[in-house]
């Protein structure tokens, strides 16, 4: 997967000159944050966007892009993926929504893209996601025009939801912690949570792993991998009730798991489970600090009351 | 207690021209936020501070102040309180620390101020506190020079810790909710949590009551009063472990109560218990919103994942 994050050339497929084109936002992020590779723009209408010629198809590109970032209506994705495979591209981020999360027709389209990916040995993130960020080479695939590049740090934020991932990244960067990589997994049709964890386990730029998951595709493999991982893993597993299950189903087609099983799996495999975004931030920040030496802890506060609250928190955790 | 919050004249005792005098900060808040009453400054060295003559003692004041705000070394407090009583002042805020929380000598001083208060029927907040704020008349007794006056609102923030109280007030005001009154209770030697709740129950400026407590002086009375109170009460009871107990002992001389009893009392008397400052803010904000009509709730979010997290939170509360 390192080729995906460190791709030396990317094609953004779905770019046009029109005012509300989202592919243009991807291009904007790549250009304005100085992506360290070659950028190709692709879109059927051609033209010129941000100084980049828009090629009418992947087939027409002068060279093979290492990574294709696809954001077109879902019905065009299978054909585009076939073209990418034909061209020799091995990695894709499929940002388009409109697949399984929308019902039977979307499921049929999913089968087509799975076939295309098998045919060419092409692997992809998504669909229905905002893809990846790597702060090391300024690869930015989200279709949201970001105001600033992310602060480089050693926390990986891998989320099944683009919104949750972006929030975490924003807050970690604003508080000075920074991120190594950001991923929005979407429907996890081809690359799932176990694949991501396998990659992060050995990623030299990452020391703390944060995962937001709405379901597990390969829970058993994931748990086993977590046990073997020497880096701290913070898991924000949402989708714990029938109500949120209904929402998640139409969000990333996720199925709810028995929450007590999730709790037990976390306990047994050394995963820090958090239940809110605020808890996640706290845990990730704490784990990013230098390790404590010894068993003693001092609470320093500007107010006695804050000291009592802090002592209470420590006491809870330390059995005091 | 309404005379305390709505005092038409206050004496700030312990004011001097010196650079690091904290009494001057009290004067600064009162003057710069336009306190709607008469201000007298008192301090043994005399002089002039912020355009106010500094009288050398309460005895010398031209009129009887309704409220005395006392911030001097602890050993002077009993005598000052006697002078206040002699003058006819009925209410005081004793901000000075150095009483029971510091050991036997402080306990002896406490007994002296209790005697003085009985002798003259004078009632007081503290000691060891930062006293009161009333946004309605711009009464500000904290010795911290505040950058801005608080936004007027209908949440009362009554805290056994000045630091926690100020934090809550800051955050509620920054988020647009605002406060009616702020109290730092300190050692609760004369006015305790039950007295404050009795007052707040009928305070027309307050619709939501937030209390931060490190201990109960009159738990049974407090619980009974909470049951009769028609306003929502959010209780942040800290000091729940032996570790925080040690800190609280030297903070406000508070003794830890069995935490499960506190939980049960809250459940039985309709008190919303919160365990962190963040939870407190959330609960108070929620209770400040217009009441929900009916049982249906919609989660509107800019991201599917945030919707799933929100749905999970609702599901938890609604048994979904």
mmCIF file of C-alpha atoms in Angstrom, chain A residues 3-303:
data_model
loop_
_atom_site.group_PDB
_atom_site.id
_atom_site.type_symbol
_atom_site.label_atom_id
_atom_site.label_comp_id
_atom_site.label_asym_id
_atom_site.label_seq_id
_atom_site.Cartn_x
_atom_site.Cartn_y
_atom_site.Cartn_z
ATOM 1 C CA UNK A 3 2.836 2.856 -3.462
ATOM 2 C CA UNK A 4 -0.599 4.351 -2.956
ATOM 3 C CA UNK A 5 0.533 6.784 -0.248
ATOM 4 C CA UNK A 6 3.837 7.544 -1.952
ATOM 5 C CA UNK A 7 2.587 7.597 -5.544
ATOM 6 C CA UNK A 8 4.882 9.609 -7.775
ATOM 7 C CA UNK A 9 2.089 10.458 -10.193
ATOM 8 C CA UNK A 10 -1.667 10.776 -9.823
ATOM 9 C CA UNK A 11 -4.549 11.158 -12.242
ATOM 10 C CA UNK A 12 -7.598 13.016 -10.960
ATOM 11 C CA UNK A 13 -10.513 11.626 -12.951
ATOM 12 C CA UNK A 14 -13.663 13.730 -13.046
ATOM 13 C CA UNK A 15 -12.227 17.217 -13.472
ATOM 14 C CA UNK A 16 -14.041 19.928 -15.390
ATOM 15 C CA UNK A 17 -13.981 23.694 -15.675
ATOM 16 C CA UNK A 18 -17.492 23.989 -14.241
ATOM 17 C CA UNK A 19 -18.047 26.089 -11.131
ATOM 18 C CA UNK A 20 -19.159 23.299 -8.783
ATOM 19 C CA UNK A 21 -16.858 20.524 -9.971
ATOM 20 C CA UNK A 22 -15.481 18.627 -6.980
ATOM 21 C CA UNK A 23 -12.569 17.109 -8.887
ATOM 22 C CA UNK A 24 -11.255 20.657 -9.188
ATOM 23 C CA UNK A 25 -11.041 20.805 -5.374
ATOM 24 C CA UNK A 26 -8.819 17.724 -5.370
ATOM 25 C CA UNK A 27 -6.594 19.395 -7.933
ATOM 26 C CA UNK A 28 -6.557 22.592 -5.839
ATOM 27 C CA UNK A 29 -5.365 20.723 -2.737
ATOM 28 C CA UNK A 30 -2.639 18.906 -4.654
ATOM 29 C CA UNK A 31 -1.429 22.042 -6.380
ATOM 30 C CA UNK A 32 -1.610 24.487 -3.493
ATOM 31 C CA UNK A 33 -0.001 22.170 -0.932
ATOM 32 C CA UNK A 34 2.810 21.241 -3.371
ATOM 33 C CA UNK A 35 2.232 17.548 -3.992
ATOM 34 C CA UNK A 36 5.662 16.009 -4.683
ATOM 35 C CA UNK A 37 4.685 14.171 -7.857
ATOM 36 C CA UNK A 38 3.166 14.580 -11.308
ATOM 37 C CA UNK A 39 -0.506 15.523 -11.583
ATOM 38 C CA UNK A 40 -2.764 14.591 -14.480
ATOM 39 C CA UNK A 41 -6.319 15.880 -14.814
ATOM 40 C CA UNK A 42 -8.922 13.778 -16.622
ATOM 41 C CA UNK A 43 -12.478 14.670 -17.629
ATOM 42 C CA UNK A 44 -14.633 14.054 -20.713
ATOM 43 C CA UNK A 45 -15.113 17.758 -21.419
ATOM 44 C CA UNK A 46 -11.381 18.509 -21.669
ATOM 45 C CA UNK A 47 -10.194 22.097 -21.256
ATOM 46 C CA UNK A 48 -7.748 23.564 -18.765
ATOM 47 C CA UNK A 49 -8.039 23.682 -14.955
ATOM 48 C CA UNK A 50 -5.535 25.384 -12.630
ATOM 49 C CA UNK A 51 -2.948 25.370 -15.391
ATOM 50 C CA UNK A 52 -3.412 21.638 -15.986
ATOM 51 C CA UNK A 53 -4.628 20.280 -19.295
ATOM 52 C CA UNK A 54 -7.689 18.073 -18.807
ATOM 53 C CA UNK A 55 -7.252 14.825 -20.770
ATOM 54 C CA UNK A 56 -10.489 13.350 -22.056
ATOM 55 C CA UNK A 57 -9.725 9.852 -20.704
ATOM 56 C CA UNK A 58 -7.161 7.880 -18.732
ATOM 57 C CA UNK A 59 -6.317 6.085 -21.999
ATOM 58 C CA UNK A 60 -5.081 9.376 -23.462
ATOM 59 C CA UNK A 61 -2.583 10.120 -20.703
ATOM 60 C CA UNK A 62 1.028 10.423 -21.880
ATOM 61 C CA UNK A 63 2.289 8.199 -19.039
ATOM 62 C CA UNK A 64 0.856 5.663 -16.582
ATOM 63 C CA UNK A 65 -0.268 7.339 -13.348
ATOM 64 C CA UNK A 66 0.624 5.329 -10.253
ATOM 65 C CA UNK A 67 -2.615 6.316 -8.562
ATOM 66 C CA UNK A 68 -6.033 7.193 -9.989
ATOM 67 C CA UNK A 69 -8.389 9.366 -7.934
ATOM 68 C CA UNK A 70 -11.883 8.851 -9.298
ATOM 69 C CA UNK A 71 -14.807 11.158 -8.610
ATOM 70 C CA UNK A 72 -17.498 10.724 -11.258
ATOM 71 C CA UNK A 73 -21.101 9.528 -11.194
ATOM 72 C CA UNK A 74 -21.047 5.876 -10.037
ATOM 73 C CA UNK A 75 -22.189 4.442 -13.407
ATOM 74 C CA UNK A 76 -18.966 5.543 -15.112
ATOM 75 C CA UNK A 77 -16.633 4.053 -12.495
ATOM 76 C CA UNK A 78 -16.399 0.435 -13.810
ATOM 77 C CA UNK A 79 -15.328 1.619 -17.269
ATOM 78 C CA UNK A 80 -12.810 4.088 -15.833
ATOM 79 C CA UNK A 81 -11.359 1.368 -13.637
ATOM 80 C CA UNK A 82 -10.976 -0.877 -16.674
ATOM 81 C CA UNK A 83 -9.148 1.908 -18.481
ATOM 82 C CA UNK A 84 -6.860 2.397 -15.475
ATOM 83 C CA UNK A 85 -6.073 -1.313 -15.409
ATOM 84 C CA UNK A 86 -5.413 -1.313 -19.154
ATOM 85 C CA UNK A 87 -3.029 1.595 -18.685
ATOM 86 C CA UNK A 88 -1.127 -0.246 -15.931
ATOM 87 C CA UNK A 89 -2.308 1.779 -12.930
ATOM 88 C CA UNK A 90 -2.248 -0.394 -9.781
ATOM 89 C CA UNK A 91 -3.934 1.799 -7.198
ATOM 90 C CA UNK A 92 -7.124 3.845 -7.095
ATOM 91 C CA UNK A 93 -9.170 5.937 -4.716
ATOM 92 C CA UNK A 94 -12.844 5.698 -5.678
ATOM 93 C CA UNK A 95 -14.540 8.645 -4.074
ATOM 94 C CA UNK A 96 -17.860 8.401 -5.910
ATOM 95 C CA UNK A 97 -20.873 7.439 -3.843
ATOM 96 C CA UNK A 98 -23.924 5.649 -5.179
ATOM 97 C CA UNK A 99 -22.987 2.002 -4.630
ATOM 98 C CA UNK A 100 -24.221 -0.590 -2.157
ATOM 99 C CA UNK A 101 -25.240 2.106 0.321
ATOM 100 C CA UNK A 102 -28.013 3.103 -2.107
ATOM 101 C CA UNK A 103 -29.467 -0.340 -2.825
ATOM 102 C CA UNK A 104 -29.578 -3.059 -5.480
ATOM 103 C CA UNK A 105 -28.503 -1.015 -8.496
ATOM 104 C CA UNK A 106 -25.441 0.198 -6.575
ATOM 105 C CA UNK A 107 -24.620 -3.371 -5.599
ATOM 106 C CA UNK A 108 -24.528 -4.381 -9.261
ATOM 107 C CA UNK A 109 -22.091 -1.557 -9.965
ATOM 108 C CA UNK A 110 -19.950 -2.727 -7.044
ATOM 109 C CA UNK A 111 -19.719 -6.175 -8.581
ATOM 110 C CA UNK A 112 -18.493 -4.611 -11.804
ATOM 111 C CA UNK A 113 -15.723 -2.677 -10.099
ATOM 112 C CA UNK A 114 -14.672 -5.730 -8.103
ATOM 113 C CA UNK A 115 -14.383 -7.656 -11.387
ATOM 114 C CA UNK A 116 -12.337 -4.878 -12.985
ATOM 115 C CA UNK A 117 -10.016 -4.734 -10.008
ATOM 116 C CA UNK A 118 -9.509 -8.519 -10.102
ATOM 117 C CA UNK A 119 -8.884 -8.509 -13.833
ATOM 118 C CA UNK A 120 -5.998 -6.062 -13.523
ATOM 119 C CA UNK A 121 -4.799 -6.729 -9.958
ATOM 120 C CA UNK A 122 -5.731 -3.154 -9.179
ATOM 121 C CA UNK A 123 -6.513 -2.295 -5.557
ATOM 122 C CA UNK A 124 -8.696 0.575 -4.411
ATOM 123 C CA UNK A 125 -9.907 2.589 -1.443
ATOM 124 C CA UNK A 126 -13.631 3.191 -1.142
ATOM 125 C CA UNK A 127 -15.930 3.621 -2.930
ATOM 126 C CA UNK A 128 -17.872 6.387 -1.184
ATOM 127 C CA UNK A 129 -14.952 8.039 0.576
ATOM 128 C CA UNK A 130 -12.608 10.973 0.431
ATOM 129 C CA UNK A 131 -9.502 8.843 0.219
ATOM 130 C CA UNK A 132 -6.098 9.608 1.571
ATOM 131 C CA UNK A 133 -3.711 12.267 2.780
ATOM 132 C CA UNK A 134 0.015 11.747 3.274
ATOM 133 C CA UNK A 135 1.639 14.756 4.914
ATOM 134 C CA UNK A 136 5.117 13.503 3.960
ATOM 135 C CA UNK A 137 4.697 14.041 0.200
ATOM 136 C CA UNK A 138 1.646 16.352 0.302
ATOM 137 C CA UNK A 139 -0.659 13.845 -1.369
ATOM 138 C CA UNK A 140 -4.173 15.186 -0.741
ATOM 139 C CA UNK A 141 -7.100 13.353 -2.331
ATOM 140 C CA UNK A 142 -10.105 14.811 -0.400
ATOM 141 C CA UNK A 143 -12.600 16.656 -2.609
ATOM 142 C CA UNK A 144 -13.044 19.287 0.090
ATOM 143 C CA UNK A 145 -10.897 22.328 -0.655
ATOM 144 C CA UNK A 146 -8.857 22.503 2.549
ATOM 145 C CA UNK A 147 -7.850 25.911 3.908
ATOM 146 C CA UNK A 148 -4.416 24.717 5.050
ATOM 147 C CA UNK A 149 -2.220 21.656 4.702
ATOM 148 C CA UNK A 150 -2.173 19.379 7.765
ATOM 149 C CA UNK A 151 0.592 19.645 10.299
ATOM 150 C CA UNK A 152 3.011 16.768 9.932
ATOM 151 C CA UNK A 153 3.022 14.449 12.945
ATOM 152 C CA UNK A 154 3.084 10.781 13.808
ATOM 153 C CA UNK A 155 -0.606 9.982 14.384
ATOM 154 C CA UNK A 156 -2.421 8.065 11.643
ATOM 155 C CA UNK A 157 -6.135 8.909 11.405
ATOM 156 C CA UNK A 158 -7.939 6.130 9.527
ATOM 157 C CA UNK A 159 -11.692 6.590 9.528
ATOM 158 C CA UNK A 160 -14.638 4.896 7.904
ATOM 159 C CA UNK A 161 -16.172 8.373 7.666
ATOM 160 C CA UNK A 162 -14.579 11.273 5.852
ATOM 161 C CA UNK A 163 -16.310 13.779 8.137
ATOM 162 C CA UNK A 164 -15.073 12.148 11.328
ATOM 163 C CA UNK A 165 -11.585 11.737 9.855
ATOM 164 C CA UNK A 166 -11.370 15.377 8.786
ATOM 165 C CA UNK A 167 -12.624 16.558 12.221
ATOM 166 C CA UNK A 168 -10.028 14.490 14.031
ATOM 167 C CA UNK A 169 -7.254 15.645 11.732
ATOM 168 C CA UNK A 170 -8.301 19.294 12.106
ATOM 169 C CA UNK A 171 -8.344 19.107 15.870
ATOM 170 C CA UNK A 172 -5.118 17.152 16.198
ATOM 171 C CA UNK A 173 -3.353 19.605 13.924
ATOM 172 C CA UNK A 174 -4.817 22.668 15.671
ATOM 173 C CA UNK A 175 -3.581 21.343 19.010
ATOM 174 C CA UNK A 176 -0.064 20.839 17.691
ATOM 175 C CA UNK A 177 -0.081 17.034 17.512
ATOM 176 C CA UNK A 178 -0.237 16.677 13.727
ATOM 177 C CA UNK A 179 -0.872 13.627 11.564
ATOM 178 C CA UNK A 180 1.187 11.260 9.446
ATOM 179 C CA UNK A 181 -1.608 10.001 7.198
ATOM 180 C CA UNK A 182 -5.362 10.382 6.924
ATOM 181 C CA UNK A 183 -7.665 7.846 5.325
ATOM 182 C CA UNK A 184 -11.383 7.803 4.717
ATOM 183 C CA UNK A 185 -12.208 4.125 4.113
ATOM 184 C CA UNK A 186 -15.763 4.454 2.820
ATOM 185 C CA UNK A 187 -17.450 1.160 1.900
ATOM 186 C CA UNK A 188 -14.187 -0.852 2.326
ATOM 187 C CA UNK A 189 -15.077 -2.913 -0.729
ATOM 188 C CA UNK A 190 -11.510 -3.823 -1.627
ATOM 189 C CA UNK A 191 -9.192 -2.531 1.112
ATOM 190 C CA UNK A 192 -10.589 -3.141 4.592
ATOM 191 C CA UNK A 193 -9.652 -2.292 8.184
ATOM 192 C CA UNK A 194 -7.335 -5.309 8.477
ATOM 193 C CA UNK A 195 -5.418 -4.226 5.355
ATOM 194 C CA UNK A 196 -5.020 -0.711 6.727
ATOM 195 C CA UNK A 197 -3.845 -1.971 10.104
ATOM 196 C CA UNK A 198 -1.349 -4.317 8.449
ATOM 197 C CA UNK A 199 0.091 -1.331 6.644
ATOM 198 C CA UNK A 200 0.145 1.000 9.659
ATOM 199 C CA UNK A 201 1.827 -1.599 11.850
ATOM 200 C CA UNK A 202 5.006 -1.123 9.833
ATOM 201 C CA UNK A 203 4.629 2.453 8.615
ATOM 202 C CA UNK A 204 7.754 4.266 9.880
ATOM 203 C CA UNK A 205 5.968 7.639 9.857
ATOM 204 C CA UNK A 206 3.273 6.460 12.294
ATOM 205 C CA UNK A 207 3.634 5.868 16.050
ATOM 206 C CA UNK A 208 -0.020 6.133 17.169
ATOM 207 C CA UNK A 209 -2.928 4.598 15.261
ATOM 208 C CA UNK A 210 -6.455 6.001 15.477
ATOM 209 C CA UNK A 211 -9.250 4.078 13.760
ATOM 210 C CA UNK A 212 -12.871 5.106 13.403
ATOM 211 C CA UNK A 213 -14.944 2.097 12.330
ATOM 212 C CA UNK A 214 -18.651 1.620 11.739
ATOM 213 C CA UNK A 215 -18.271 -2.095 11.127
ATOM 214 C CA UNK A 216 -15.712 -4.862 10.709
ATOM 215 C CA UNK A 217 -15.151 -6.675 7.430
ATOM 216 C CA UNK A 218 -12.543 -9.022 8.887
ATOM 217 C CA UNK A 219 -12.868 -8.669 12.647
ATOM 218 C CA UNK A 220 -10.909 -11.784 13.537
ATOM 219 C CA UNK A 221 -7.914 -10.915 11.373
ATOM 220 C CA UNK A 222 -8.061 -7.331 12.623
ATOM 221 C CA UNK A 223 -8.019 -8.455 16.272
ATOM 222 C CA UNK A 224 -5.094 -10.816 15.693
ATOM 223 C CA UNK A 225 -3.162 -8.085 13.931
ATOM 224 C CA UNK A 226 -3.888 -5.633 16.749
ATOM 225 C CA UNK A 227 -2.456 -8.085 19.248
ATOM 226 C CA UNK A 228 0.772 -8.246 17.265
ATOM 227 C CA UNK A 229 1.005 -4.489 16.753
ATOM 228 C CA UNK A 230 3.553 -2.761 18.968
ATOM 229 C CA UNK A 231 2.023 0.694 18.416
ATOM 230 C CA UNK A 232 -0.899 1.931 20.512
ATOM 231 C CA UNK A 233 -4.245 1.578 18.724
ATOM 232 C CA UNK A 234 -7.179 3.838 19.620
ATOM 233 C CA UNK A 235 -10.457 2.457 18.282
ATOM 234 C CA UNK A 236 -13.565 4.568 17.970
ATOM 235 C CA UNK A 237 -16.158 1.941 17.060
ATOM 236 C CA UNK A 238 -19.514 3.623 16.530
ATOM 237 C CA UNK A 239 -22.742 2.192 15.219
ATOM 238 C CA UNK A 240 -23.587 0.495 18.491
ATOM 239 C CA UNK A 241 -27.382 0.733 18.540
ATOM 240 C CA UNK A 242 -30.227 -0.161 16.223
ATOM 241 C CA UNK A 243 -30.850 3.541 15.627
ATOM 242 C CA UNK A 244 -27.311 4.339 14.526
ATOM 243 C CA UNK A 245 -27.321 1.054 12.614
ATOM 244 C CA UNK A 246 -30.054 2.372 10.354
ATOM 245 C CA UNK A 247 -28.044 5.500 9.639
ATOM 246 C CA UNK A 248 -24.783 3.617 9.108
ATOM 247 C CA UNK A 249 -26.461 1.250 6.676
ATOM 248 C CA UNK A 250 -27.176 4.144 4.328
ATOM 249 C CA UNK A 251 -23.857 5.787 5.149
ATOM 250 C CA UNK A 252 -21.255 3.129 4.437
ATOM 251 C CA UNK A 253 -23.457 0.029 4.213
ATOM 252 C CA UNK A 254 -22.062 -1.012 7.612
ATOM 253 C CA UNK A 255 -23.620 -3.730 9.734
ATOM 254 C CA UNK A 256 -23.703 -3.399 13.515
ATOM 255 C CA UNK A 257 -21.683 -5.872 15.597
ATOM 256 C CA UNK A 258 -22.541 -6.952 19.130
ATOM 257 C CA UNK A 259 -21.047 -4.161 21.169
ATOM 258 C CA UNK A 260 -20.013 -6.303 24.106
ATOM 259 C CA UNK A 261 -17.997 -8.471 21.759
ATOM 260 C CA UNK A 262 -16.247 -5.369 20.471
ATOM 261 C CA UNK A 263 -15.468 -4.391 24.068
ATOM 262 C CA UNK A 264 -14.070 -7.835 24.841
ATOM 263 C CA UNK A 265 -11.971 -7.908 21.668
ATOM 264 C CA UNK A 266 -10.491 -4.530 22.593
ATOM 265 C CA UNK A 267 -9.666 -5.640 26.142
ATOM 266 C CA UNK A 268 -8.064 -8.865 25.009
ATOM 267 C CA UNK A 269 -5.964 -7.358 22.267
ATOM 268 C CA UNK A 270 -4.744 -4.196 23.955
ATOM 269 C CA UNK A 271 -6.873 -1.793 21.951
ATOM 270 C CA UNK A 272 -7.858 1.477 23.645
ATOM 271 C CA UNK A 273 -11.571 1.856 22.948
ATOM 272 C CA UNK A 274 -13.073 5.352 22.933
ATOM 273 C CA UNK A 275 -16.718 6.316 22.509
ATOM 274 C CA UNK A 276 -16.714 9.978 21.555
ATOM 275 C CA UNK A 277 -14.649 12.299 19.412
ATOM 276 C CA UNK A 278 -13.565 14.176 22.557
ATOM 277 C CA UNK A 279 -12.352 10.952 24.192
ATOM 278 C CA UNK A 280 -10.531 10.039 20.991
ATOM 279 C CA UNK A 281 -8.679 13.357 20.956
ATOM 280 C CA UNK A 282 -7.713 12.936 24.609
ATOM 281 C CA UNK A 283 -6.463 9.392 24.151
ATOM 282 C CA UNK A 284 -4.510 10.137 20.986
ATOM 283 C CA UNK A 285 -2.928 13.244 22.504
ATOM 284 C CA UNK A 286 -1.973 11.344 25.636
ATOM 285 C CA UNK A 287 -0.431 8.508 23.652
ATOM 286 C CA UNK A 288 1.548 11.019 21.592
ATOM 287 C CA UNK A 289 3.338 12.331 24.666
ATOM 288 C CA UNK A 290 6.633 10.856 25.834
ATOM 289 C CA UNK A 291 6.086 7.694 27.872
ATOM 290 C CA UNK A 292 5.699 8.034 31.639
ATOM 291 C CA UNK A 293 8.622 6.855 33.698
ATOM 292 C CA UNK A 294 7.572 5.041 36.856
ATOM 293 C CA UNK A 295 4.182 4.957 38.523
ATOM 294 C CA UNK A 296 3.991 8.445 39.964
ATOM 295 C CA UNK A 297 1.948 11.197 38.456
ATOM 296 C CA UNK A 298 1.655 14.837 39.438
ATOM 297 C CA UNK A 299 -1.368 16.990 38.644
ATOM 298 C CA UNK A 300 -0.349 20.607 38.150
ATOM 299 C CA UNK A 301 -3.248 23.020 37.796
ATOM 300 C CA UNK A 302 -3.924 26.719 38.140
ATOM 301 C CA UNK A 303 -6.894 25.950 40.383
#
